[in-house]
Tab-separated table of N, CA, C and O in Angstrom:
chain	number	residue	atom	x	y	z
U	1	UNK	N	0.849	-1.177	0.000
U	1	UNK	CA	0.000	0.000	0.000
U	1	UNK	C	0.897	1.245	0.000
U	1	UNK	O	1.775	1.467	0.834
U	2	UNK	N	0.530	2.121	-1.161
U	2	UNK	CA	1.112	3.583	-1.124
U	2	UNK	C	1.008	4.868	-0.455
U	2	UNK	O	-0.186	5.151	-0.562
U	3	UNK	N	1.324	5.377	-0.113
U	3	UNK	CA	0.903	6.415	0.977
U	3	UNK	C	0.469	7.379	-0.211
U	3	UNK	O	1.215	7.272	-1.185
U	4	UNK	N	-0.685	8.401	-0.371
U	4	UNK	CA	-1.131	9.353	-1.409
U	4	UNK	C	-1.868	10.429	-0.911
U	4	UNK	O	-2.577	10.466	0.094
U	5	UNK	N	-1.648	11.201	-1.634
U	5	UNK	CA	-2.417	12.589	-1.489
U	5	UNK	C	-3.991	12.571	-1.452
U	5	UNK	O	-4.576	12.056	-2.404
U	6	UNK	N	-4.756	13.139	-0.338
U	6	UNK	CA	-6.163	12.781	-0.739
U	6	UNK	C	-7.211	13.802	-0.940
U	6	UNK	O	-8.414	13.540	-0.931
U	7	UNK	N	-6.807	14.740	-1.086
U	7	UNK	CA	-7.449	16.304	-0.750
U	7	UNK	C	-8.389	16.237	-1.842
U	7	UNK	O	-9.554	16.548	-1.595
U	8	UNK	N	-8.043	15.846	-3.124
U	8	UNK	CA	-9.508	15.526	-4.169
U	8	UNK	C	-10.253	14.409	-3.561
U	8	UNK	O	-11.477	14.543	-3.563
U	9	UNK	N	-9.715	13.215	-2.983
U	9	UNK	CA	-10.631	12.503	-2.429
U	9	UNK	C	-11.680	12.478	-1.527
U	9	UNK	O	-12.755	11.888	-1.415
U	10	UNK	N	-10.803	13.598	-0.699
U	10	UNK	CA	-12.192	14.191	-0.031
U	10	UNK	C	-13.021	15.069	-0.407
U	10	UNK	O	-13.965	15.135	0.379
U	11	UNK	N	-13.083	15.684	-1.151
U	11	UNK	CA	-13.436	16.811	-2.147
U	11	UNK	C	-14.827	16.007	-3.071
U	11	UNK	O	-15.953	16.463	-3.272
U	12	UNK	N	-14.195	14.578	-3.536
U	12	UNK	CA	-15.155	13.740	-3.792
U	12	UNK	C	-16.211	13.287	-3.442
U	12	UNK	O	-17.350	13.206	-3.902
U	13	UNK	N	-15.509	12.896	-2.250
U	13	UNK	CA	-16.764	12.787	-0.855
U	13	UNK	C	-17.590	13.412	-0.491
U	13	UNK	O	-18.576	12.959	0.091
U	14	UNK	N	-17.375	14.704	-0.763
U	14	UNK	CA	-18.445	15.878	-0.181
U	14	UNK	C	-18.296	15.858	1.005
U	14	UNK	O	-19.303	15.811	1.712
U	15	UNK	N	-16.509	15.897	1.817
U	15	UNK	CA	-16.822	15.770	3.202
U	15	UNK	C	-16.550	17.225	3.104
U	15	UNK	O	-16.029	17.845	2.176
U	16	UNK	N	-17.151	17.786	4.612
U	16	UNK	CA	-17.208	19.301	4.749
U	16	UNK	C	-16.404	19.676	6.602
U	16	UNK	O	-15.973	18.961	7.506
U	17	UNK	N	-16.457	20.175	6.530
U	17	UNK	CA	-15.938	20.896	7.885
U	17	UNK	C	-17.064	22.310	8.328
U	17	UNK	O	-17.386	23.110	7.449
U	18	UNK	N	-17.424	22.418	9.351
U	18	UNK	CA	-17.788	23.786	9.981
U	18	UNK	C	-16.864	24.570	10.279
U	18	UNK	O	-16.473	24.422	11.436
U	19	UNK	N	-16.151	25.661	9.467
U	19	UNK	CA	-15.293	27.030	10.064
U	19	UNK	C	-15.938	28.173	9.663
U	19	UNK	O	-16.739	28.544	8.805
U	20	UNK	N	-15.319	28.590	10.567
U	20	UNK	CA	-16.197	30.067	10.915
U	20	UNK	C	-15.096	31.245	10.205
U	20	UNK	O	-14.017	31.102	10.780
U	21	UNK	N	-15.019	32.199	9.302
U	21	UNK	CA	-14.340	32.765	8.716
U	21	UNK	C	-13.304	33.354	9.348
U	21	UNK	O	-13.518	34.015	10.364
U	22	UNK	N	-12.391	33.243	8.983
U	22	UNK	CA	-10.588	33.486	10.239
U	22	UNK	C	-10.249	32.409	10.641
U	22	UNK	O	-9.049	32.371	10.912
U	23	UNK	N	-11.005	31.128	10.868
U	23	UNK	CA	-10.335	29.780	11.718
U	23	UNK	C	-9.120	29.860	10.455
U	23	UNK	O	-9.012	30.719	9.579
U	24	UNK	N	-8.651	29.194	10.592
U	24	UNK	CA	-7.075	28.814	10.515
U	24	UNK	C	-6.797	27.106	11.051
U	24	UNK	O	-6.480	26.912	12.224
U	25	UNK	N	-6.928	26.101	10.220
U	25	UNK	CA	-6.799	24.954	10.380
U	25	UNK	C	-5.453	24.713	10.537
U	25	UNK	O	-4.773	25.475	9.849
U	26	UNK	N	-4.728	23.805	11.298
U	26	UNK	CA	-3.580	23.568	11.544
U	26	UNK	C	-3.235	22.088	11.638
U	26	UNK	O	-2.047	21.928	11.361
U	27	UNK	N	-4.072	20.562	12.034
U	27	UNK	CA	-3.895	19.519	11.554
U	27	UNK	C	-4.887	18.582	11.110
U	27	UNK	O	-5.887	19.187	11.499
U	28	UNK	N	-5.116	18.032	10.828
U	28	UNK	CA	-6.275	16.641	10.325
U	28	UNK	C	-5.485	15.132	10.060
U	28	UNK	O	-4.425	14.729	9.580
U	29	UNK	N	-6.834	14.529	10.756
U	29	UNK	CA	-6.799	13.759	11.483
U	29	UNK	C	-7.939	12.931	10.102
U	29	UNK	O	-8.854	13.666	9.731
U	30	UNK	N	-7.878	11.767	9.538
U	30	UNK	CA	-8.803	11.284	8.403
U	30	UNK	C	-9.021	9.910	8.982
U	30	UNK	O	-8.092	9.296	9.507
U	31	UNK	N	-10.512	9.315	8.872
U	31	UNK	CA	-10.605	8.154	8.827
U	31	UNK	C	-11.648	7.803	8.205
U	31	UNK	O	-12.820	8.168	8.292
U	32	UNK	N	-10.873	6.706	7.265
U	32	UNK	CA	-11.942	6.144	5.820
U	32	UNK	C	-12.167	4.906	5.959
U	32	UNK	O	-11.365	4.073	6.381
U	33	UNK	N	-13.315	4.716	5.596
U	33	UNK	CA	-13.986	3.307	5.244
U	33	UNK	C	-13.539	3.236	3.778
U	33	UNK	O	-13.813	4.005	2.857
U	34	UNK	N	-12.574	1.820	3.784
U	34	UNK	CA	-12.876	1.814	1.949
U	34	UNK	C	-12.683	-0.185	1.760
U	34	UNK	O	-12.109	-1.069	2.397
U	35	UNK	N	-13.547	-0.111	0.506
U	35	UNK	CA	-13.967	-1.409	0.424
U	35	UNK	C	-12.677	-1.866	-0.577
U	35	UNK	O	-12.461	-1.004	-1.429
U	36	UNK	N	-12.105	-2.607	-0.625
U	36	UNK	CA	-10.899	-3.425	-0.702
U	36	UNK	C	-10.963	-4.031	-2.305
U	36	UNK	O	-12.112	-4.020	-2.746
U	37	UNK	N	-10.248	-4.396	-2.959
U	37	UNK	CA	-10.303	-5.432	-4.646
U	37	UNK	C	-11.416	-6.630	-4.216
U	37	UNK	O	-12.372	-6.864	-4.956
U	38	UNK	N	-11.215	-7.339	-2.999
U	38	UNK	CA	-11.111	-8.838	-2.350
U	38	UNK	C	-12.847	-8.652	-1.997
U	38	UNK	O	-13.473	-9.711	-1.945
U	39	UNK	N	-13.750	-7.161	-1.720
U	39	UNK	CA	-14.831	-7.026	-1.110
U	39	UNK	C	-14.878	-6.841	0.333
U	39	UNK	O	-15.821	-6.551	1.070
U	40	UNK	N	-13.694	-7.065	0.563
U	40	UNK	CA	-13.256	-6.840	2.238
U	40	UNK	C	-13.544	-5.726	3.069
U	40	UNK	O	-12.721	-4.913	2.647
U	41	UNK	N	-13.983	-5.328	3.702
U	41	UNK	CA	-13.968	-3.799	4.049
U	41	UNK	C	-12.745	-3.065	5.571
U	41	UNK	O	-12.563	-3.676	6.624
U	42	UNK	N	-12.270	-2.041	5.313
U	42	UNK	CA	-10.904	-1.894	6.016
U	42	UNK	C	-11.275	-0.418	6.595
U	42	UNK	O	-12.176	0.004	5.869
U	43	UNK	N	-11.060	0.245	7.282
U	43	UNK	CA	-10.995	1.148	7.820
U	43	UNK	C	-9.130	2.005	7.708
U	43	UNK	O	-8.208	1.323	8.155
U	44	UNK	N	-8.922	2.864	7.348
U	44	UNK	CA	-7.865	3.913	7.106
U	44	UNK	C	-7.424	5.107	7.909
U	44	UNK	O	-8.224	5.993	8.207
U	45	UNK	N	-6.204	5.135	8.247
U	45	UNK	CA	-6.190	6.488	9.484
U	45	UNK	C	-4.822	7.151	8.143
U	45	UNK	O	-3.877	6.569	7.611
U	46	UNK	N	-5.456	8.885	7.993
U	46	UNK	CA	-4.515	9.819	7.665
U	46	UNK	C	-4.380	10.928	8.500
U	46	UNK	O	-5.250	11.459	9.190
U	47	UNK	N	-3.181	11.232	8.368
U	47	UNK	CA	-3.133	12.473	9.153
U	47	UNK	C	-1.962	13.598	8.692
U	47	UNK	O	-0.775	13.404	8.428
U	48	UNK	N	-2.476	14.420	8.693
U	48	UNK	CA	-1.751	16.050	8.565
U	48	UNK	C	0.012	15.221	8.840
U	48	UNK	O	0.097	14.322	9.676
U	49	UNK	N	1.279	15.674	8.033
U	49	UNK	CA	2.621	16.088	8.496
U	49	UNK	C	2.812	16.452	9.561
U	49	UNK	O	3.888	16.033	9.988
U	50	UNK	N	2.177	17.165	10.361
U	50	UNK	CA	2.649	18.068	11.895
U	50	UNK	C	1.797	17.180	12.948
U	50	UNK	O	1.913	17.669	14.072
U	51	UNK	N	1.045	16.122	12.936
U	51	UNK	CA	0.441	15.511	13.708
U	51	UNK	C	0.940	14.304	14.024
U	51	UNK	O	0.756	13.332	13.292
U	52	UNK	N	1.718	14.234	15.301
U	52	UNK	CA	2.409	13.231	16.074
U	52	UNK	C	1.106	12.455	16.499
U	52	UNK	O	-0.070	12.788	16.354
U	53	UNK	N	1.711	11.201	17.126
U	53	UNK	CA	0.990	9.998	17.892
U	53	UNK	C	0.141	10.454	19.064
U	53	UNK	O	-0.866	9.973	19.584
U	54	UNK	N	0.992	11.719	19.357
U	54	UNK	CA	0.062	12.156	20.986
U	54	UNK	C	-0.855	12.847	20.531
U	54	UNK	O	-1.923	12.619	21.099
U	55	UNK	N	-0.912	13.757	19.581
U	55	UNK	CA	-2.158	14.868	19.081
U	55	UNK	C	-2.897	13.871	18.232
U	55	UNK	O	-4.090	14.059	18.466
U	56	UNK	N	-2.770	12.999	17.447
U	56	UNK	CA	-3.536	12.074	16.853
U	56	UNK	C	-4.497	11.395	17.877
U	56	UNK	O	-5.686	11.363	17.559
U	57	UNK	N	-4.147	10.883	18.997
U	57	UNK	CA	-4.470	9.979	20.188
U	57	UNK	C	-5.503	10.819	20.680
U	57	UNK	O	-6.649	10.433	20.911
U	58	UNK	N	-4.915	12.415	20.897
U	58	UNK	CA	-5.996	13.203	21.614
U	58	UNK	C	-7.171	14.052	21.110
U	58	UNK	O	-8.023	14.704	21.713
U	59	UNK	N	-6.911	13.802	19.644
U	59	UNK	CA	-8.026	14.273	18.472
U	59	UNK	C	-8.816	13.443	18.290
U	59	UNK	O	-9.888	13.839	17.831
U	60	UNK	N	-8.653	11.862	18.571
U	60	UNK	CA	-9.463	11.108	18.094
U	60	UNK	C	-9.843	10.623	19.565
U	60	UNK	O	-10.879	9.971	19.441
U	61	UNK	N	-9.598	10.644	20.413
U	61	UNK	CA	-10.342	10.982	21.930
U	61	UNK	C	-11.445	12.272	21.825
U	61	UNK	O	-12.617	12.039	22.120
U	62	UNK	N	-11.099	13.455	21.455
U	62	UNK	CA	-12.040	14.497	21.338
U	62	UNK	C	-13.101	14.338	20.528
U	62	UNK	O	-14.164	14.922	20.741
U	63	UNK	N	-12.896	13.477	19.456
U	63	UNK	CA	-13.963	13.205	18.271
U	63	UNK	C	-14.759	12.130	18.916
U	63	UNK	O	-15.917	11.950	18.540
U	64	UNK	N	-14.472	11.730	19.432
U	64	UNK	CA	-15.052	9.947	19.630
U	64	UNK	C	-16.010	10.480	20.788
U	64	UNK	O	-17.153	10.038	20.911
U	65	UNK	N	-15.402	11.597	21.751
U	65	UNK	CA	-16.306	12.294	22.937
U	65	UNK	C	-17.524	12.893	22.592
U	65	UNK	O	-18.623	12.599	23.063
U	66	UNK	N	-17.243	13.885	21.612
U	66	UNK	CA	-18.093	14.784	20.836
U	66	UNK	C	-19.064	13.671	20.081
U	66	UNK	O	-20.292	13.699	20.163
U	67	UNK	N	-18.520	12.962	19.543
U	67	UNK	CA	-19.717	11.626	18.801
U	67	UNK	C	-20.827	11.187	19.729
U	67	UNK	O	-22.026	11.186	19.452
U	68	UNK	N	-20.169	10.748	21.068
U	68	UNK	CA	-20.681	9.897	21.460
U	68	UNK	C	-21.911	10.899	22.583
U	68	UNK	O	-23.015	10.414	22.827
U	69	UNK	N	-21.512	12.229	23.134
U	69	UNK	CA	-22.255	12.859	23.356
U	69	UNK	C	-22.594	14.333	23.418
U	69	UNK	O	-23.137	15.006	24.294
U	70	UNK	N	-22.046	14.671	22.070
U	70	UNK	CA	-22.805	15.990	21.347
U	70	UNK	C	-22.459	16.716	22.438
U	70	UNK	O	-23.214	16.972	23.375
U	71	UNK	N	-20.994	17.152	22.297
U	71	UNK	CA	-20.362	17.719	22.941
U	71	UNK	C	-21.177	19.294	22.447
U	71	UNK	O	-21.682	19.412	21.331
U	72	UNK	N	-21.187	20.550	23.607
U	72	UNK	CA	-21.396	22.076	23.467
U	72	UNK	C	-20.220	22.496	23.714
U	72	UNK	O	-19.265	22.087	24.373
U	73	UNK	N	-20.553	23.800	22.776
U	73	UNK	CA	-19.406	24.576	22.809
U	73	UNK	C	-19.644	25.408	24.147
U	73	UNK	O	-20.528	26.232	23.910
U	74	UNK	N	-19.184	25.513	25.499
U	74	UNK	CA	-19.535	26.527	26.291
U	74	UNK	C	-19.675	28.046	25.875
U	74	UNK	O	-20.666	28.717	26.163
U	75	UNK	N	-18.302	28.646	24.984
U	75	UNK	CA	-18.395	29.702	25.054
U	75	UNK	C	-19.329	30.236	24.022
U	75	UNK	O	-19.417	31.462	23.949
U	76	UNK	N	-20.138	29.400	23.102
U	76	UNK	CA	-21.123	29.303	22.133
U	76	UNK	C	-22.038	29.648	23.007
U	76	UNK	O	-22.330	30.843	22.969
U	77	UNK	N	-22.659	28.923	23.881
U	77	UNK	CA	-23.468	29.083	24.865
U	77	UNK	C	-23.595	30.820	25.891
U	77	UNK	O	-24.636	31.357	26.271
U	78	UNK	N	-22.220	31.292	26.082
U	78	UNK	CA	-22.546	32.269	27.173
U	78	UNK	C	-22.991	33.612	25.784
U	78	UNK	O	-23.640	34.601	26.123
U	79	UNK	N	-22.581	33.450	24.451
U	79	UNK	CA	-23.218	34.163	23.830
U	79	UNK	C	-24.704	34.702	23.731
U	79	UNK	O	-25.088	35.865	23.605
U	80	UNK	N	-25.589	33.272	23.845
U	80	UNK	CA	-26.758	32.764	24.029
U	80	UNK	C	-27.707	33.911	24.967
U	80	UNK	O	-28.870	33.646	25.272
């Protein structure tokens, strides 16, 4: 397996992000479902150049939190 560029691939996907105009993205963190030659199905982890094992570990702790219970933004809230 080759390591490749995927930025049209996601582009393909129609995956999207919520930023708010000025954010400034700094790493990503990718995980794909993709179905195999064989019919097999595999799951895929990419990630940004600047994203070590520990910020990977703790991004996909934050995502998996936020999944599992619709994490709020507090300071979204004191706007409110």
């Amino acid at each position: 397996m080759a390591e490749q560029q995927i930025g049209q691939l996601l582009d393909s996907l129609g995956v999207t992000a919520d930023l708010d105009e000025g954010d400034l993205p700094t790493d990503a963190l990718i995980i794909l479902k993709a179905i195999k030659a064989d019919g097999s199905v595999t799951l895929i982890k990419g990630r940004s150049e600047s994203v070590d094992w520990v910020t990977a570990l703790g991004m996909m702790t934050a995502a998996q939190t936020i999944e599992n219970s619709g994490f709020v933004n507090a300071f979204e809230d004191e706007d409110e």
